[in-house]
Amino acid sequence: MLAVLPSLLALAPAVPAHGTLEIEARYAATVWAIPVGRVDLTAELGADAYAARSVSEAAGLAALFTDVRIESEVEGEIAGGRAKPARYAHDEYTGRKHRRIDMSFEGGVARSVASPDFSNWGEPPASETDRAGAIDPMTAVLLLSQSMTGRQECSGRLPVFDGRLRYDLDLRPRGREQIRTRAWQGEAIVCDAFYEPISGYTDEQRPDPGDLRHPLTLWLAPMEGGHHLPVRVQTRAGFGVHIELRSLDIAPRQ
């Protein structure tokens, strides 16, 4: 369940009516107030297209015990008010090991190629039916933002495929709350996202049922144009993780 956290911060969801919005942001992750990781992202978001890149890695105390770095990137279009990914990829570095996953979405079905290949694609692996209509984790944030602007804030279900794991995010509203971070302060929408594994998991990877009772809670700050940016994310699952926006630079470009 915790693996989805960096991806939920990998695309700042704000799209201008004209021109392109350039975004740079940094998030810090802590466990029991101890720094354990960071996420850096850059994005270019236009009226009909989007592209973003993120880098997440262990930091602070966690860096003493693990050497993990994940680089993710996505490109897609916005048609009919909906984000549609065209290409997604991520590179995972663990010590001297490296695996790259490339994804395409032709025909509305998410397909992935891993190099080196996985010895086990899950029990059962994600079927074509599972992957039909699924989006990548970065695009999920853009659609999460769009779910804030309907009749009911934070609602619906997002089908996500990360190249191996297929899961749903079940969105449920929690209201609004005044918050303050180093990079933003004000009233934020509070949204719970319940993680529901579907396929692609081995027995060792499948989340503990007890952890699934705890949602990812997101605080989403309103931006120009009625869109929203995650400024805080936390979960009580496992040891509990707290991710917060530390710096933000947003600039329009015509």
Short mmCIF file of C-alpha atoms in Angstrom, two decimals:
data_model
loop_
_atom_site.label_atom_id
_atom_site.label_comp_id
_atom_site.label_asym_id
_atom_site.label_seq_id
_atom_site.Cartn_x
_atom_site.Cartn_y
_atom_site.Cartn_z
CA MET A 1 0.00 0.00 0.00
CA LEU A 2 2.79 2.44 0.85
CA ALA A 3 4.32 2.03 -2.61
CA VAL A 4 1.53 4.14 -4.09
CA LEU A 5 2.41 7.22 -2.03
CA PRO A 6 5.22 8.66 -4.18
CA SER A 7 3.11 8.21 -7.31
CA LEU A 8 0.23 10.14 -5.80
CA LEU A 9 2.56 13.13 -5.49
CA ALA A 10 4.07 12.82 -8.93
CA LEU A 11 1.78 15.12 -10.92
CA ALA A 12 0.52 18.49 -9.75
CA PRO A 13 -3.01 18.72 -11.18
CA ALA A 14 -3.65 22.23 -12.44
CA VAL A 15 -4.40 22.95 -16.08
CA PRO A 16 -4.66 26.51 -17.45
CA ALA A 17 -7.27 27.50 -19.99
CA HIS A 18 -4.54 28.79 -22.32
CA GLY A 19 -0.80 28.24 -22.51
CA THR A 20 1.20 25.89 -20.32
CA LEU A 21 1.70 25.73 -16.58
CA GLU A 22 5.20 24.84 -15.40
CA ILE A 23 5.46 23.30 -11.93
CA GLU A 24 8.35 22.40 -9.68
CA ALA A 25 7.68 20.93 -6.24
CA ARG A 26 9.43 19.01 -3.50
CA TYR A 27 7.83 16.77 -0.88
CA ALA A 28 9.38 15.26 2.26
CA ALA A 29 8.33 11.94 3.81
CA THR A 30 8.61 11.17 7.52
CA VAL A 31 7.81 8.29 9.87
CA TRP A 32 7.31 9.30 13.51
CA ALA A 33 8.70 12.74 12.52
CA ILE A 34 11.93 11.07 11.30
CA PRO A 35 12.88 11.95 7.68
CA VAL A 36 12.78 8.85 5.47
CA GLY A 37 12.38 10.08 1.88
CA ARG A 38 11.75 12.87 -0.59
CA VAL A 39 9.95 13.35 -3.89
CA ASP A 40 10.93 15.95 -6.49
CA LEU A 41 8.69 16.63 -9.46
CA THR A 42 8.51 18.81 -12.53
CA ALA A 43 5.48 19.12 -14.81
CA GLU A 44 4.24 20.93 -17.88
CA LEU A 45 0.46 21.05 -18.07
CA GLY A 46 -1.46 22.50 -20.97
CA ALA A 47 -5.08 22.74 -22.03
CA ASP A 48 -4.83 19.62 -24.21
CA ALA A 49 -1.67 17.81 -23.07
CA TYR A 50 0.43 17.09 -20.00
CA ALA A 51 3.88 15.74 -19.15
CA ALA A 52 5.58 15.18 -15.82
CA ARG A 53 8.62 13.60 -14.23
CA SER A 54 9.29 12.66 -10.61
CA VAL A 55 12.21 11.32 -8.62
CA SER A 56 11.63 9.65 -5.26
CA GLU A 57 14.36 8.27 -3.03
CA ALA A 58 15.17 7.30 0.51
CA ALA A 59 16.58 10.04 2.73
CA GLY A 60 17.60 10.63 6.31
CA LEU A 61 17.56 7.58 8.56
CA ALA A 62 16.01 5.36 5.88
CA ALA A 63 18.99 5.97 3.59
CA LEU A 64 21.14 4.07 6.09
CA PHE A 65 19.12 0.90 5.54
CA THR A 66 17.98 1.06 1.93
CA ASP A 67 19.26 2.47 -1.35
CA VAL A 68 16.10 2.92 -3.44
CA ARG A 69 15.51 5.49 -6.15
CA ILE A 70 12.50 5.58 -8.49
CA GLU A 71 12.33 7.85 -11.55
CA SER A 72 8.89 8.11 -13.20
CA GLU A 73 7.63 9.99 -16.26
CA VAL A 74 4.35 10.33 -18.11
CA GLU A 75 2.96 11.99 -21.23
CA GLY A 76 -0.68 12.21 -22.25
CA GLU A 77 -3.51 14.29 -23.63
CA ILE A 78 -6.56 15.95 -22.14
CA ALA A 79 -9.65 15.27 -24.22
CA GLY A 80 -13.23 15.97 -23.23
CA GLY A 81 -12.00 17.23 -19.88
CA ARG A 82 -10.36 13.88 -19.05
CA ALA A 83 -6.68 12.98 -18.81
CA LYS A 84 -5.63 10.09 -21.05
CA PRO A 85 -2.08 8.72 -20.74
CA ALA A 86 -0.15 7.90 -23.91
CA ARG A 87 3.12 6.75 -22.36
CA TYR A 88 4.35 5.99 -18.87
CA ALA A 89 7.68 4.65 -17.64
CA HIS A 90 9.60 4.23 -14.44
CA ASP A 91 13.10 3.13 -13.53
CA GLU A 92 13.68 1.52 -10.15
CA TYR A 93 17.19 1.41 -8.74
CA THR A 94 17.87 -0.72 -5.67
CA GLY A 95 21.55 -0.75 -4.90
CA ARG A 96 23.21 -2.07 -8.07
CA LYS A 97 19.97 -3.54 -9.41
CA HIS A 98 17.94 -1.69 -12.03
CA ARG A 99 14.59 -2.48 -13.63
CA ARG A 100 12.72 -0.35 -16.17
CA ILE A 101 9.02 -0.60 -16.96
CA ASP A 102 7.54 0.96 -20.11
CA MET A 103 3.78 1.24 -20.57
CA SER A 104 1.52 2.01 -23.53
CA PHE A 105 -2.26 2.50 -23.72
CA GLU A 106 -3.29 1.68 -27.30
CA GLY A 107 -6.94 0.71 -27.60
CA GLY A 108 -7.62 1.79 -24.03
CA VAL A 109 -5.71 -1.17 -22.57
CA ALA A 110 -2.62 -0.57 -20.41
CA ARG A 111 0.29 -2.81 -21.46
CA SER A 112 3.74 -3.00 -19.91
CA VAL A 113 7.18 -4.38 -20.71
CA ALA A 114 9.73 -4.92 -17.93
CA SER A 115 13.49 -5.11 -18.44
CA PRO A 116 14.72 -7.34 -16.92
CA ASP A 117 11.50 -9.33 -16.96
CA PHE A 118 9.77 -10.32 -13.73
CA SER A 119 10.11 -13.98 -12.78
CA ASN A 120 6.57 -13.78 -11.39
CA TRP A 121 3.91 -11.35 -12.67
CA GLY A 122 1.59 -12.11 -9.75
CA GLU A 123 -0.90 -14.72 -8.63
CA PRO A 124 -2.90 -14.10 -10.73
CA PRO A 125 -1.21 -11.61 -13.08
CA ALA A 126 -3.17 -8.58 -14.25
CA SER A 127 -5.35 -9.76 -17.15
CA GLU A 128 -6.27 -7.74 -20.23
CA THR A 129 -9.71 -7.28 -18.70
CA ASP A 130 -8.10 -5.90 -15.52
CA ARG A 131 -5.96 -3.49 -17.55
CA ALA A 132 -8.74 -2.24 -19.84
CA GLY A 133 -9.43 1.39 -18.94
CA ALA A 134 -6.67 1.46 -16.30
CA ILE A 135 -4.44 4.53 -15.92
CA ASP A 136 -0.92 4.98 -14.61
CA PRO A 137 -0.27 6.23 -11.05
CA MET A 138 0.78 9.72 -12.17
CA THR A 139 -2.31 10.31 -14.28
CA ALA A 140 -4.38 9.12 -11.31
CA VAL A 141 -3.52 12.37 -9.53
CA LEU A 142 -4.81 14.46 -12.42
CA LEU A 143 -8.09 12.54 -12.36
CA LEU A 144 -8.16 12.86 -8.57
CA SER A 145 -8.05 16.63 -9.03
CA GLN A 146 -10.89 16.49 -11.52
CA SER A 147 -12.98 14.56 -8.99
CA MET A 148 -12.83 17.65 -6.73
CA THR A 149 -14.77 19.80 -9.16
CA GLY A 150 -18.02 17.81 -9.53
CA ARG A 151 -21.15 17.87 -7.43
CA GLN A 152 -19.48 15.87 -4.67
CA GLU A 153 -15.87 16.56 -3.75
CA CYS A 154 -13.69 13.43 -3.70
CA SER A 155 -15.81 10.64 -5.10
CA GLY A 156 -15.53 7.76 -7.54
CA ARG A 157 -13.10 4.95 -8.17
CA LEU A 158 -9.79 5.16 -10.07
CA PRO A 159 -8.48 1.97 -11.78
CA VAL A 160 -4.65 2.10 -11.63
CA PHE A 161 -1.96 -0.11 -13.20
CA ASP A 162 1.71 0.57 -12.41
CA GLY A 163 3.14 -1.90 -14.91
CA ARG A 164 2.68 -4.95 -12.71
CA LEU A 165 0.22 -4.22 -9.91
CA ARG A 166 -3.43 -3.48 -10.67
CA TYR A 167 -5.39 -1.73 -7.91
CA ASP A 168 -8.32 0.60 -7.38
CA LEU A 169 -8.40 3.84 -5.40
CA ASP A 170 -11.84 4.27 -3.84
CA LEU A 171 -12.30 7.99 -3.11
CA ARG A 172 -14.41 9.20 -0.19
CA PRO A 173 -14.86 12.78 1.07
CA ARG A 174 -13.90 13.93 4.58
CA GLY A 175 -14.70 17.63 4.34
CA ARG A 176 -12.36 20.61 4.65
CA GLU A 177 -9.61 21.61 7.05
CA GLN A 178 -7.26 24.52 7.67
CA ILE A 179 -3.64 23.38 7.31
CA ARG A 180 -0.19 24.93 7.13
CA THR A 181 2.95 23.58 5.45
CA ARG A 182 6.24 25.28 4.62
CA ALA A 183 5.00 25.89 1.07
CA TRP A 184 1.26 26.52 1.50
CA GLN A 185 -1.39 27.43 4.05
CA GLY A 186 -5.16 27.72 3.89
CA GLU A 187 -8.31 25.62 3.65
CA ALA A 188 -7.78 22.26 1.96
CA ILE A 189 -10.18 19.56 0.82
CA VAL A 190 -9.61 16.35 2.77
CA CYS A 191 -10.04 13.14 0.79
CA ASP A 192 -9.65 9.47 1.76
CA ALA A 193 -8.39 7.05 -0.90
CA PHE A 194 -8.89 3.40 0.05
CA TYR A 195 -6.41 1.07 -1.65
CA GLU A 196 -7.95 -2.10 -3.09
CA PRO A 197 -5.56 -4.66 -4.65
CA ILE A 198 -6.94 -6.39 -7.76
CA SER A 199 -4.20 -8.49 -9.41
CA GLY A 200 -0.47 -8.74 -10.08
CA TYR A 201 0.47 -9.46 -6.46
CA THR A 202 2.48 -12.34 -5.06
CA ASP A 203 1.56 -13.61 -1.61
CA GLU A 204 4.50 -11.69 -0.15
CA GLN A 205 3.46 -8.43 -1.84
CA ARG A 206 -0.25 -8.51 -1.08
CA PRO A 207 -1.08 -5.92 1.61
CA ASP A 208 -2.15 -7.12 5.02
CA PRO A 209 -5.95 -6.93 5.41
CA GLY A 210 -5.47 -4.85 8.55
CA ASP A 211 -3.51 -2.23 6.63
CA LEU A 212 -6.25 -1.99 4.00
CA ARG A 213 -8.63 -0.64 6.64
CA HIS A 214 -6.55 2.53 6.77
CA PRO A 215 -6.95 4.91 3.79
CA LEU A 216 -4.47 7.28 2.26
CA THR A 217 -5.68 10.67 3.46
CA LEU A 218 -4.92 13.56 1.13
CA TRP A 219 -5.16 17.30 1.76
CA LEU A 220 -5.73 19.06 -1.57
CA ALA A 221 -5.11 22.78 -1.92
CA PRO A 222 -7.25 24.81 -4.36
CA MET A 223 -5.35 26.35 -7.27
CA GLU A 224 -6.35 28.65 -10.12
CA GLY A 225 -8.97 27.33 -12.50
CA GLY A 226 -10.71 25.17 -9.90
CA HIS A 227 -7.95 22.55 -9.76
CA HIS A 228 -6.16 21.14 -6.73
CA LEU A 229 -2.68 20.16 -5.61
CA PRO A 230 -1.83 17.58 -2.92
CA VAL A 231 -0.03 19.41 -0.11
CA ARG A 232 -0.15 16.62 2.48
CA VAL A 233 -0.63 12.84 2.35
CA GLN A 234 -0.56 10.38 5.21
CA THR A 235 -1.59 6.86 6.18
CA ARG A 236 -1.70 4.91 9.42
CA ALA A 237 -1.00 1.64 7.58
CA GLY A 238 2.23 -0.10 8.49
CA PHE A 239 4.50 2.24 10.46
CA GLY A 240 2.53 5.22 9.20
CA VAL A 241 3.91 7.67 6.64
CA HIS A 242 3.49 11.44 6.47
CA ILE A 243 4.33 13.31 3.23
CA GLU A 244 4.21 17.09 3.05
CA LEU A 245 4.83 19.78 0.45
CA ARG A 246 8.04 21.66 1.29
CA SER A 247 8.54 23.90 -1.75
CA LEU A 248 6.44 24.94 -4.74
CA ASP A 249 7.07 27.04 -7.84
CA ILE A 250 4.26 27.52 -10.38
CA ALA A 251 4.68 29.69 -13.46
CA PRO A 252 2.46 30.13 -16.56
CA ARG A 253 4.10 29.97 -19.99
CA GLN A 254 2.36 31.09 -23.17
#
